[in-house]
mmCIF file of C-alpha atoms and ligand atoms in Angstrom:
data_model
loop_
_atom_site.group_PDB
_atom_site.id
_atom_site.type_symbol
_atom_site.label_atom_id
_atom_site.label_comp_id
_atom_site.label_asym_id
_atom_site.label_seq_id
_atom_site.Cartn_x
_atom_site.Cartn_y
_atom_site.Cartn_z
ATOM 1 C CA UNK A 1 0.116 0.167 -0.090
ATOM 2 C CA UNK A 2 1.374 3.278 -0.669
ATOM 3 C CA UNK A 3 1.936 6.260 1.391
ATOM 4 C CA UNK A 4 4.641 8.705 -0.026
ATOM 5 C CA UNK A 5 4.785 7.534 -3.618
ATOM 6 C CA UNK A 6 3.925 11.037 -5.615
ATOM 7 C CA UNK A 7 5.113 9.535 -8.624
ATOM 8 C CA UNK A 8 2.208 7.596 -8.634
ATOM 9 C CA UNK A 9 -1.784 8.600 -8.737
ATOM 10 C CA UNK A 10 -3.749 8.047 -5.560
ATOM 11 C CA UNK A 11 -7.314 6.849 -5.471
ATOM 12 C CA UNK A 12 -9.282 9.817 -4.423
ATOM 13 C CA UNK A 13 -12.850 9.601 -3.429
ATOM 14 C CA UNK A 14 -14.398 12.457 -6.057
ATOM 15 C CA UNK A 15 -18.076 11.588 -5.495
ATOM 16 C CA UNK A 16 -20.475 10.167 -2.696
ATOM 17 C CA UNK A 17 -24.083 9.224 -2.074
ATOM 18 C CA UNK A 18 -26.544 7.051 -0.433
ATOM 19 C CA UNK A 19 -30.201 6.067 -0.651
ATOM 20 C CA UNK A 20 -31.925 4.138 2.388
ATOM 21 C CA UNK A 21 -35.462 2.868 2.067
ATOM 22 C CA UNK A 22 -38.137 5.290 3.195
ATOM 23 C CA UNK A 23 -39.862 3.007 5.687
ATOM 24 C CA UNK A 24 -38.629 3.693 9.239
ATOM 25 C CA UNK A 25 -38.868 0.770 11.742
ATOM 26 C CA UNK A 26 -38.580 2.035 15.303
ATOM 27 C CA UNK A 27 -37.559 0.325 18.557
ATOM 28 C CA UNK A 28 -41.132 0.490 19.442
ATOM 29 C CA UNK A 29 -42.408 -1.275 16.548
ATOM 30 C CA UNK A 30 -39.670 -3.997 17.347
ATOM 31 C CA UNK A 31 -41.455 -4.113 20.827
ATOM 32 C CA UNK A 32 -44.812 -5.352 19.440
ATOM 33 C CA UNK A 33 -42.751 -8.197 17.903
ATOM 34 C CA UNK A 34 -40.148 -9.578 19.878
ATOM 35 C CA UNK A 35 -39.821 -9.317 24.027
ATOM 36 C CA UNK A 36 -37.461 -6.301 23.832
ATOM 37 C CA UNK A 37 -37.875 -2.486 24.926
ATOM 38 C CA UNK A 38 -36.646 0.793 23.079
ATOM 39 C CA UNK A 39 -34.781 1.593 26.375
ATOM 40 C CA UNK A 40 -32.488 -2.411 26.425
ATOM 41 C CA UNK A 41 -32.167 -1.365 22.563
ATOM 42 C CA UNK A 42 -30.916 2.405 23.225
ATOM 43 C CA UNK A 43 -28.888 1.562 25.956
ATOM 44 C CA UNK A 44 -27.011 -1.670 24.631
ATOM 45 C CA UNK A 45 -26.710 -0.635 20.748
ATOM 46 C CA UNK A 46 -27.365 3.172 20.373
ATOM 47 C CA UNK A 47 -30.066 2.412 17.561
ATOM 48 C CA UNK A 48 -33.306 3.986 18.024
ATOM 49 C CA UNK A 49 -34.636 3.105 14.109
ATOM 50 C CA UNK A 50 -33.779 1.297 11.060
ATOM 51 C CA UNK A 51 -34.886 1.308 7.645
ATOM 52 C CA UNK A 52 -36.627 -1.747 5.822
ATOM 53 C CA UNK A 53 -36.821 -1.964 2.416
ATOM 54 C CA UNK A 54 -40.188 -2.683 0.463
ATOM 55 C CA UNK A 55 -40.722 -6.558 -0.397
ATOM 56 C CA UNK A 56 -40.269 -5.568 -3.954
ATOM 57 C CA UNK A 57 -36.954 -3.993 -3.475
ATOM 58 C CA UNK A 58 -33.746 -5.705 -3.939
ATOM 59 C CA UNK A 59 -30.022 -4.377 -3.141
ATOM 60 C CA UNK A 60 -29.420 -3.256 -6.692
ATOM 61 C CA UNK A 61 -32.551 -1.065 -6.748
ATOM 62 C CA UNK A 62 -31.000 0.876 -3.599
ATOM 63 C CA UNK A 63 -27.421 0.487 -4.874
ATOM 64 C CA UNK A 64 -28.469 2.179 -8.295
ATOM 65 C CA UNK A 65 -29.889 5.406 -6.255
ATOM 66 C CA UNK A 66 -26.762 5.806 -4.428
ATOM 67 C CA UNK A 67 -24.521 5.361 -7.581
ATOM 68 C CA UNK A 68 -26.561 7.874 -9.459
ATOM 69 C CA UNK A 69 -25.919 10.368 -6.680
ATOM 70 C CA UNK A 70 -22.232 9.678 -6.192
ATOM 71 C CA UNK A 71 -21.782 9.940 -9.944
ATOM 72 C CA UNK A 72 -23.918 13.091 -10.015
ATOM 73 C CA UNK A 73 -21.528 14.590 -6.940
ATOM 74 C CA UNK A 74 -18.362 13.696 -8.895
ATOM 75 C CA UNK A 75 -19.719 15.039 -12.093
ATOM 76 C CA UNK A 76 -18.886 12.117 -14.346
ATOM 77 C CA UNK A 77 -21.312 10.136 -16.040
ATOM 78 C CA UNK A 78 -21.221 6.328 -16.089
ATOM 79 C CA UNK A 79 -20.083 5.538 -19.299
ATOM 80 C CA UNK A 80 -16.757 7.166 -17.918
ATOM 81 C CA UNK A 81 -16.254 4.557 -15.266
ATOM 82 C CA UNK A 82 -13.507 1.851 -15.787
ATOM 83 C CA UNK A 83 -14.839 -0.450 -12.766
ATOM 84 C CA UNK A 84 -17.896 -0.879 -10.542
ATOM 85 C CA UNK A 85 -17.387 -3.168 -7.326
ATOM 86 C CA UNK A 86 -20.170 -3.867 -5.060
ATOM 87 C CA UNK A 87 -19.347 -5.188 -1.588
ATOM 88 C CA UNK A 88 -22.722 -6.860 -0.527
ATOM 89 C CA UNK A 89 -23.616 -10.233 1.366
ATOM 90 C CA UNK A 90 -27.424 -9.552 -0.164
ATOM 91 C CA UNK A 91 -27.021 -9.672 -3.528
ATOM 92 C CA UNK A 92 -30.038 -9.730 -5.808
ATOM 93 C CA UNK A 93 -29.042 -13.175 -7.102
ATOM 94 C CA UNK A 94 -26.235 -15.845 -6.331
ATOM 95 C CA UNK A 95 -24.842 -15.037 -9.796
ATOM 96 C CA UNK A 96 -24.749 -12.885 -11.916
ATOM 97 C CA UNK A 97 -23.330 -10.109 -9.651
ATOM 98 C CA UNK A 98 -25.420 -6.974 -8.454
ATOM 99 C CA UNK A 99 -22.100 -5.185 -9.917
ATOM 100 C CA UNK A 100 -23.214 -6.579 -13.336
ATOM 101 C CA UNK A 101 -26.883 -5.860 -12.935
ATOM 102 C CA UNK A 102 -25.825 -2.188 -12.341
ATOM 103 C CA UNK A 103 -23.528 -1.824 -15.019
ATOM 104 C CA UNK A 104 -25.874 -2.147 -17.391
ATOM 105 C CA UNK A 105 -28.680 -0.186 -15.670
ATOM 106 C CA UNK A 106 -26.383 2.954 -15.144
ATOM 107 C CA UNK A 107 -24.902 2.249 -18.949
ATOM 108 C CA UNK A 108 -21.627 1.813 -17.447
ATOM 109 C CA UNK A 109 -20.470 0.572 -20.962
ATOM 110 C CA UNK A 110 -17.249 0.490 -20.653
ATOM 111 C CA UNK A 111 -16.838 -0.827 -17.248
ATOM 112 C CA UNK A 112 -15.665 -4.052 -15.464
ATOM 113 C CA UNK A 113 -18.101 -5.395 -12.969
ATOM 114 C CA UNK A 114 -17.809 -7.752 -9.739
ATOM 115 C CA UNK A 115 -19.057 -8.348 -6.170
ATOM 116 C CA UNK A 116 -16.979 -8.337 -3.013
ATOM 117 C CA UNK A 117 -18.262 -10.288 -0.125
ATOM 118 C CA UNK A 118 -16.323 -9.533 3.252
ATOM 119 C CA UNK A 119 -19.591 -8.650 5.142
ATOM 120 C CA UNK A 120 -18.821 -5.304 7.331
ATOM 121 C CA UNK A 121 -15.693 -4.737 6.140
ATOM 122 C CA UNK A 122 -16.650 -5.322 2.619
ATOM 123 C CA UNK A 123 -16.796 -1.476 1.611
ATOM 124 C CA UNK A 124 -13.436 -0.435 3.020
ATOM 125 C CA UNK A 125 -12.006 -3.731 1.526
ATOM 126 C CA UNK A 126 -13.454 -2.599 -1.760
ATOM 127 C CA UNK A 127 -11.620 0.921 -1.323
ATOM 128 C CA UNK A 128 -8.496 -0.907 -0.891
ATOM 129 C CA UNK A 129 -9.159 -2.823 -3.995
ATOM 130 C CA UNK A 130 -10.028 0.323 -6.116
ATOM 131 C CA UNK A 131 -6.559 2.048 -4.963
ATOM 132 C CA UNK A 132 -4.327 -0.786 -6.436
ATOM 133 C CA UNK A 133 -6.058 -0.513 -9.726
ATOM 134 C CA UNK A 134 -5.953 3.459 -9.804
ATOM 135 C CA UNK A 135 -2.006 3.432 -8.120
ATOM 136 C CA UNK A 136 -0.947 0.838 -10.661
ATOM 137 C CA UNK A 137 -2.567 3.199 -13.647
ATOM 138 C CA UNK A 138 -4.643 0.208 -14.636
ATOM 139 C CA UNK A 139 -8.156 2.320 -14.032
ATOM 140 C CA UNK A 140 -8.958 5.804 -13.695
ATOM 141 C CA UNK A 141 -12.556 5.849 -12.517
ATOM 142 C CA UNK A 142 -14.015 3.142 -9.881
ATOM 143 C CA UNK A 143 -17.467 3.029 -8.416
ATOM 144 C CA UNK A 144 -17.431 1.308 -5.055
ATOM 145 C CA UNK A 145 -20.672 0.422 -3.380
ATOM 146 C CA UNK A 146 -21.992 -0.812 0.006
ATOM 147 C CA UNK A 147 -25.254 -2.187 -0.511
ATOM 148 C CA UNK A 148 -27.398 -4.425 1.812
ATOM 149 C CA UNK A 149 -31.265 -5.924 2.083
ATOM 150 C CA UNK A 150 -30.203 -7.470 5.685
ATOM 151 C CA UNK A 151 -33.781 -7.402 6.537
ATOM 152 C CA UNK A 152 -34.619 -10.177 3.921
ATOM 153 C CA UNK A 153 -32.475 -12.467 6.110
ATOM 154 C CA UNK A 154 -33.180 -11.248 9.736
ATOM 155 C CA UNK A 155 -34.907 -13.520 11.918
ATOM 156 C CA UNK A 156 -37.597 -11.831 13.160
ATOM 157 C CA UNK A 157 -37.904 -14.207 16.237
ATOM 158 C CA UNK A 158 -34.490 -13.653 17.363
ATOM 159 C CA UNK A 159 -34.567 -10.629 19.824
ATOM 160 C CA UNK A 160 -30.675 -11.017 19.806
ATOM 161 C CA UNK A 161 -30.329 -10.057 16.234
ATOM 162 C CA UNK A 162 -33.679 -8.592 14.587
ATOM 163 C CA UNK A 163 -33.136 -5.546 16.884
ATOM 164 C CA UNK A 164 -29.403 -4.694 15.292
ATOM 165 C CA UNK A 165 -29.650 -4.672 11.275
ATOM 166 C CA UNK A 166 -31.297 -2.524 8.590
ATOM 167 C CA UNK A 167 -31.335 -1.952 4.908
ATOM 168 C CA UNK A 168 -29.272 0.906 2.925
ATOM 169 C CA UNK A 169 -26.644 1.560 0.299
ATOM 170 C CA UNK A 170 -23.678 3.983 -0.028
ATOM 171 C CA UNK A 171 -21.504 4.547 -3.082
ATOM 172 C CA UNK A 172 -18.097 6.622 -3.705
ATOM 173 C CA UNK A 173 -16.341 7.333 -6.984
ATOM 174 C CA UNK A 174 -12.463 6.837 -6.694
ATOM 175 C CA UNK A 175 -10.883 8.850 -9.181
ATOM 176 C CA UNK A 176 -6.992 9.160 -10.144
ATOM 177 C CA UNK A 177 -5.405 12.308 -8.150
ATOM 178 C CA UNK A 178 -1.725 13.693 -8.710
ATOM 179 C CA UNK A 179 -2.531 16.124 -6.280
ATOM 180 C CA UNK A 180 -1.152 13.983 -2.938
ATOM 181 C CA UNK A 181 -4.956 13.471 -1.944
ATOM 182 C CA UNK A 182 -6.812 9.890 -1.930
ATOM 183 C CA UNK A 183 -5.909 6.717 0.296
ATOM 184 C CA UNK A 184 -2.431 7.060 2.072
ATOM 185 C CA UNK A 185 -2.642 3.581 3.236
ATOM 186 C CA UNK A 186 -4.998 0.701 4.010
ATOM 187 C CA UNK A 187 -4.879 -2.444 6.542
ATOM 188 C CA UNK A 188 -6.926 -5.741 5.591
ATOM 189 C CA UNK A 189 -7.400 -8.832 7.643
ATOM 190 C CA UNK A 190 -9.337 -11.810 8.297
ATOM 191 C CA UNK A 191 -9.091 -14.344 11.039
ATOM 192 C CA UNK A 192 -11.497 -16.779 9.535
ATOM 193 C CA UNK A 193 -13.729 -17.780 12.749
ATOM 194 C CA UNK A 194 -16.578 -18.520 10.532
ATOM 195 C CA UNK A 195 -20.304 -18.685 10.805
ATOM 196 C CA UNK A 196 -20.313 -20.211 14.586
ATOM 197 C CA UNK A 197 -19.878 -16.684 15.797
ATOM 198 C CA UNK A 198 -21.357 -14.511 12.748
ATOM 199 C CA UNK A 199 -23.206 -15.340 9.658
ATOM 200 C CA UNK A 200 -25.658 -16.664 7.597
ATOM 201 C CA UNK A 201 -24.919 -20.220 7.128
ATOM 202 C CA UNK A 202 -27.809 -21.468 5.176
ATOM 203 C CA UNK A 203 -28.666 -21.359 1.457
ATOM 204 C CA UNK A 204 -25.064 -21.875 0.021
ATOM 205 C CA UNK A 205 -23.020 -25.287 -0.756
ATOM 206 C CA UNK A 206 -22.598 -26.292 2.723
ATOM 207 C CA UNK A 207 -26.485 -26.484 3.710
ATOM 208 C CA UNK A 208 -28.293 -25.744 0.609
ATOM 209 C CA UNK A 209 -31.690 -24.231 0.998
ATOM 210 C CA UNK A 210 -34.334 -26.703 1.771
ATOM 211 C CA UNK A 211 -37.250 -27.036 3.443
ATOM 212 C CA UNK A 212 -35.139 -28.142 6.591
ATOM 213 C CA UNK A 213 -33.040 -25.298 6.525
ATOM 214 C CA UNK A 214 -35.645 -22.559 5.802
ATOM 215 C CA UNK A 215 -38.118 -24.137 8.670
ATOM 216 C CA UNK A 216 -34.963 -24.044 11.280
ATOM 217 C CA UNK A 217 -34.278 -20.642 9.998
ATOM 218 C CA UNK A 218 -30.565 -21.567 9.086
ATOM 219 C CA UNK A 219 -30.670 -19.343 6.405
ATOM 220 C CA UNK A 220 -31.134 -16.464 8.444
ATOM 221 C CA UNK A 221 -28.627 -14.085 10.484
ATOM 222 C CA UNK A 222 -27.098 -15.866 13.265
ATOM 223 C CA UNK A 223 -24.551 -14.220 15.687
ATOM 224 C CA UNK A 224 -22.771 -14.558 19.095
ATOM 225 C CA UNK A 225 -22.860 -11.349 20.017
ATOM 226 C CA UNK A 226 -20.827 -11.196 23.194
ATOM 227 C CA UNK A 227 -18.051 -12.977 21.112
ATOM 228 C CA UNK A 228 -18.315 -10.579 18.253
ATOM 229 C CA UNK A 229 -18.323 -7.717 20.697
ATOM 230 C CA UNK A 230 -14.965 -8.755 22.239
ATOM 231 C CA UNK A 231 -13.653 -8.990 19.134
ATOM 232 C CA UNK A 232 -14.578 -5.692 18.003
ATOM 233 C CA UNK A 233 -13.370 -3.757 20.680
ATOM 234 C CA UNK A 234 -9.893 -4.837 19.932
ATOM 235 C CA UNK A 235 -10.009 -4.973 16.103
ATOM 236 C CA UNK A 236 -11.839 -1.698 15.441
ATOM 237 C CA UNK A 237 -8.667 0.428 17.212
ATOM 238 C CA UNK A 238 -6.140 -2.254 15.991
ATOM 239 C CA UNK A 239 -6.802 -2.318 12.165
ATOM 240 C CA UNK A 240 -6.857 1.595 12.552
ATOM 241 C CA UNK A 241 -3.730 2.161 14.756
ATOM 242 C CA UNK A 242 -2.139 -0.208 11.786
ATOM 243 C CA UNK A 243 -3.255 2.100 8.967
ATOM 244 C CA UNK A 244 -1.940 4.756 10.821
ATOM 245 C CA UNK A 245 1.363 3.608 11.320
ATOM 246 C CA UNK A 246 1.813 2.456 7.662
ATOM 247 C CA UNK A 247 0.622 6.324 6.746
ATOM 248 C CA UNK A 248 3.236 7.586 9.356
ATOM 249 C CA UNK A 249 0.651 9.395 11.264
ATOM 250 C CA UNK A 250 -1.098 9.354 14.716
ATOM 251 C CA UNK A 251 -4.628 9.207 15.275
ATOM 252 C CA UNK A 252 -4.614 13.482 16.385
ATOM 253 C CA UNK A 253 -3.914 13.882 13.055
ATOM 254 C CA UNK A 254 -7.310 12.463 12.135
ATOM 255 C CA UNK A 255 -10.171 15.218 11.318
ATOM 256 C CA UNK A 256 -12.524 12.282 11.227
ATOM 257 C CA UNK A 257 -12.853 8.615 11.665
ATOM 258 C CA UNK A 258 -15.680 6.945 9.658
ATOM 259 C CA UNK A 259 -16.680 3.714 11.834
ATOM 260 C CA UNK A 260 -18.667 0.349 11.024
ATOM 261 C CA UNK A 261 -21.875 1.261 12.876
ATOM 262 C CA UNK A 262 -22.543 -1.904 14.839
ATOM 263 C CA UNK A 263 -22.973 -0.343 18.436
ATOM 264 C CA UNK A 264 -22.398 2.794 20.049
ATOM 265 C CA UNK A 265 -20.199 1.123 22.755
ATOM 266 C CA UNK A 266 -17.609 -0.492 19.991
ATOM 267 C CA UNK A 267 -16.933 3.011 18.868
ATOM 268 C CA UNK A 268 -16.991 4.735 22.202
ATOM 269 C CA UNK A 269 -14.428 1.687 23.257
ATOM 270 C CA UNK A 270 -12.486 2.501 19.998
ATOM 271 C CA UNK A 271 -12.614 6.527 20.939
ATOM 272 C CA UNK A 272 -11.034 5.079 24.494
ATOM 273 C CA UNK A 273 -8.234 3.042 22.885
ATOM 274 C CA UNK A 274 -6.917 5.872 20.353
ATOM 275 C CA UNK A 275 -7.646 8.668 22.915
ATOM 276 C CA UNK A 276 -9.561 10.321 19.969
ATOM 277 C CA UNK A 277 -12.729 12.086 21.231
ATOM 278 C CA UNK A 278 -16.438 10.399 20.162
ATOM 279 C CA UNK A 279 -17.349 14.074 18.696
ATOM 280 C CA UNK A 280 -14.524 13.316 15.515
ATOM 281 C CA UNK A 281 -16.437 9.713 14.555
ATOM 282 C CA UNK A 282 -19.191 10.119 12.469
ATOM 283 C CA UNK A 283 -22.075 8.052 14.124
ATOM 284 C CA UNK A 284 -25.735 7.625 12.560
ATOM 285 C CA UNK A 285 -26.239 4.251 14.084
ATOM 286 C CA UNK A 286 -29.384 5.710 16.016
ATOM 287 C CA UNK A 287 -31.184 6.152 12.545
ATOM 288 C CA UNK A 288 -30.089 3.386 10.589
ATOM 289 C CA UNK A 289 -28.907 0.598 12.753
ATOM 290 C CA UNK A 290 -26.041 -1.835 11.400
ATOM 291 C CA UNK A 291 -26.187 -1.998 7.667
ATOM 292 C CA UNK A 292 -23.315 -4.196 7.048
ATOM 293 C CA UNK A 293 -21.061 -3.129 3.844
ATOM 294 C CA UNK A 294 -23.473 0.069 3.276
ATOM 295 C CA UNK A 295 -22.574 1.119 6.935
ATOM 296 C CA UNK A 296 -19.644 2.820 6.308
ATOM 297 C CA UNK A 297 -20.517 4.338 2.727
ATOM 298 C CA UNK A 298 -23.861 5.748 4.000
ATOM 299 C CA UNK A 299 -21.928 7.179 7.123
ATOM 300 C CA UNK A 300 -19.608 8.742 4.587
ATOM 301 C CA UNK A 301 -22.034 10.185 2.058
ATOM 302 C CA UNK A 302 -24.232 11.537 4.732
ATOM 303 C CA UNK A 303 -21.484 13.297 6.614
ATOM 304 C CA UNK A 304 -20.156 14.484 3.394
ATOM 305 C CA UNK A 305 -23.535 15.839 2.311
ATOM 306 C CA UNK A 306 -23.700 17.622 5.524
ATOM 307 C CA UNK A 307 -20.764 19.432 4.635
ATOM 308 C CA UNK A 308 -18.630 17.824 7.328
ATOM 309 C CA UNK A 309 -15.393 17.190 5.724
ATOM 310 C CA UNK A 310 -13.104 20.033 4.095
ATOM 311 C CA UNK A 311 -10.121 19.361 1.446
ATOM 312 C CA UNK A 312 -6.974 18.079 3.065
ATOM 313 C CA UNK A 313 -8.867 16.416 5.770
ATOM 314 C CA UNK A 314 -7.392 13.153 7.175
ATOM 315 C CA UNK A 315 -10.173 10.524 7.168
ATOM 316 C CA UNK A 316 -9.933 7.130 8.457
ATOM 317 C CA UNK A 317 -12.494 4.543 7.317
ATOM 318 C CA UNK A 318 -13.000 1.453 9.254
ATOM 319 C CA UNK A 319 -14.800 -2.038 9.074
ATOM 320 C CA UNK A 320 -15.254 -5.053 10.989
ATOM 321 C CA UNK A 321 -17.577 -7.837 10.707
ATOM 322 C CA UNK A 322 -18.599 -11.636 9.732
ATOM 323 C CA UNK A 323 -15.235 -13.376 8.847
ATOM 324 C CA UNK A 324 -14.145 -12.716 11.020
ATOM 325 C CA UNK A 325 -12.557 -9.589 9.083
ATOM 326 C CA UNK A 326 -11.377 -6.088 9.452
ATOM 327 C CA UNK A 327 -10.325 -3.201 7.168
ATOM 328 C CA UNK A 328 -9.297 0.334 7.461
ATOM 329 C CA UNK A 329 -7.879 3.034 5.521
ATOM 330 C CA UNK A 330 -6.462 6.577 5.812
ATOM 331 C CA UNK A 331 -8.105 9.081 2.995
ATOM 332 C CA UNK A 332 -6.829 12.740 2.287
ATOM 333 C CA UNK A 333 -9.950 14.213 1.427
ATOM 334 C CA UNK A 334 -10.002 15.439 -2.018
ATOM 335 C CA UNK A 335 -12.992 17.819 -2.321
HETATM 336 O O1 LIG B 1 -21.519 -6.135 12.370
HETATM 337 C C1 LIG B 1 -21.109 -7.076 12.399
HETATM 338 C C2 LIG B 1 -20.360 -7.135 13.838
HETATM 339 N N1 LIG B 1 -21.458 -7.348 14.583
HETATM 340 C C3 LIG B 1 -21.158 -6.563 16.058
HETATM 341 O O2 LIG B 1 -20.309 -6.037 16.187
HETATM 342 C C4 LIG B 1 -22.245 -6.877 17.041
HETATM 343 C C5 LIG B 1 -21.118 -6.904 18.463
HETATM 344 N N2 LIG B 1 -21.935 -7.317 19.583
HETATM 345 C C6 LIG B 1 -23.011 -6.574 20.163
HETATM 346 O O3 LIG B 1 -23.074 -5.585 19.845
HETATM 347 C C7 LIG B 1 -23.807 -6.874 21.845
HETATM 348 O O4 LIG B 1 -23.034 -8.172 21.817
HETATM 349 C C8 LIG B 1 -25.515 -6.877 21.188
HETATM 350 C C9 LIG B 1 -26.384 -5.614 21.047
HETATM 351 C C10 LIG B 1 -25.526 -8.215 20.308
HETATM 352 C C11 LIG B 1 -25.647 -7.621 22.684
HETATM 353 O O5 LIG B 1 -25.142 -6.818 23.831
HETATM 354 P P1 LIG B 1 -24.892 -7.311 24.938
HETATM 355 O O6 LIG B 1 -24.609 -6.250 25.941
HETATM 356 O O7 LIG B 1 -23.417 -8.289 24.760
HETATM 357 O O8 LIG B 1 -26.250 -8.423 25.469
HETATM 358 P P2 LIG B 1 -25.861 -9.941 25.601
HETATM 359 O O9 LIG B 1 -25.677 -10.357 24.544
HETATM 360 O O10 LIG B 1 -24.695 -10.196 26.615
HETATM 361 O O11 LIG B 1 -27.256 -10.099 26.522
HETATM 362 C C12 LIG B 1 -27.703 -9.743 27.725
HETATM 363 C C13 LIG B 1 -29.135 -9.847 27.858
HETATM 364 C C14 LIG B 1 -29.510 -11.320 28.119
HETATM 365 O O12 LIG B 1 -30.077 -11.897 28.868
HETATM 366 P P3 LIG B 1 -29.487 -12.610 30.227
HETATM 367 O O13 LIG B 1 -29.331 -14.102 29.255
HETATM 368 O O14 LIG B 1 -28.654 -11.932 30.651
HETATM 369 O O15 LIG B 1 -31.164 -12.792 30.616
HETATM 370 C C15 LIG B 1 -30.194 -11.242 26.433
HETATM 371 O O16 LIG B 1 -30.914 -12.480 26.618
HETATM 372 O O17 LIG B 1 -29.609 -9.207 27.178
HETATM 373 C C16 LIG B 1 -31.065 -10.266 26.745
HETATM 374 N N3 LIG B 1 -31.047 -9.461 25.247
HETATM 375 C C17 LIG B 1 -32.113 -8.596 24.960
HETATM 376 N N4 LIG B 1 -32.889 -7.995 26.040
HETATM 377 C C18 LIG B 1 -33.844 -7.250 25.657
HETATM 378 C C19 LIG B 1 -30.697 -9.589 24.277
HETATM 379 N N5 LIG B 1 -30.997 -8.988 23.148
HETATM 380 C C20 LIG B 1 -32.333 -8.413 24.001
HETATM 381 C C21 LIG B 1 -33.100 -7.488 23.429
HETATM 382 N N6 LIG B 1 -33.813 -6.892 23.999
HETATM 383 N N7 LIG B 1 -33.147 -7.150 21.943
#
């Protein structure tokens, strides 16, 4: 990963956009479905409401809307894109990829397209992949999208998980920059602990969809929350420290951190471990819950639209999730 190589272009974020479904599901709505309370959910997670897609909406539909906004923000046409990467664990189909569906729908005639699956770390993994293509001169304009419709995989009888997740899509256009802005460093990792701790075990080749797997809800989100929590409170600050170290920086030089929005207590723990005030973390978990791969780009695009970022700001993005995986990068803001 490049830190100080000004002879090669860097992958700069030149446009962002996001789309969340209109339907809001509050904690009070969930009180009517499972044995839970607004108080428990707010105190233990920070979530107050989440967005839930209509039955006839698929992941590519909200990804498309987010992509249009990001392209408009970047001031480029879809036909100028070289590559589309969609990070998702909830694609429209097992195949073809959601990225290929978007390539056609956007009219991105020149673009290659593929999906990337590393769960809640997916968008940051996608940004790191985009950086490789841009830094080596292979491509100039890459659209990276994180998009999920998790509500279709929620076990609505499991209060341990159903209160946590929501739907949404966030997108960023990366362009080749020669002015020192863009992705300065990345850190990616995985410990391979698998679906025992977090995943959707059914529906793949290990437990193909069958009446049995469907009736036992094996094709729904399963999580050992405490185990993942213990992992996350270390993984988030540790990956950020490694990205900062690779960029030759310290946390106090960052203007903002855009973390995966899984639990406000995880973000608070990272704030303490990095000695970085909570006010410098972009937090929207109260309104959207955990949107997996869409979490970081929705928070990024929303904060960008609100005018929080200034040209030259150093911003860290960080995700963690199923795999188990983690990913972070340090970006010098180009817009
Ligand atoms: O995006 C991927 C990464 N995911 C994460 O990072 C999630 C990490 N984990 C977490 O955020 C937290 O572990 C949870 C929010 C999932 C759970 O919070 P917790 O403080 O770890 O609660 P717990 O699992 O230790 O459960 C405490 C109690 C249990 O009752 P008992 O056994 O003490 O009687 C649960 O049954 O809270 C109960 N509980 C609930 N009560 C009311 C669990 N879920 C609920 C609920 N409403 N929705």
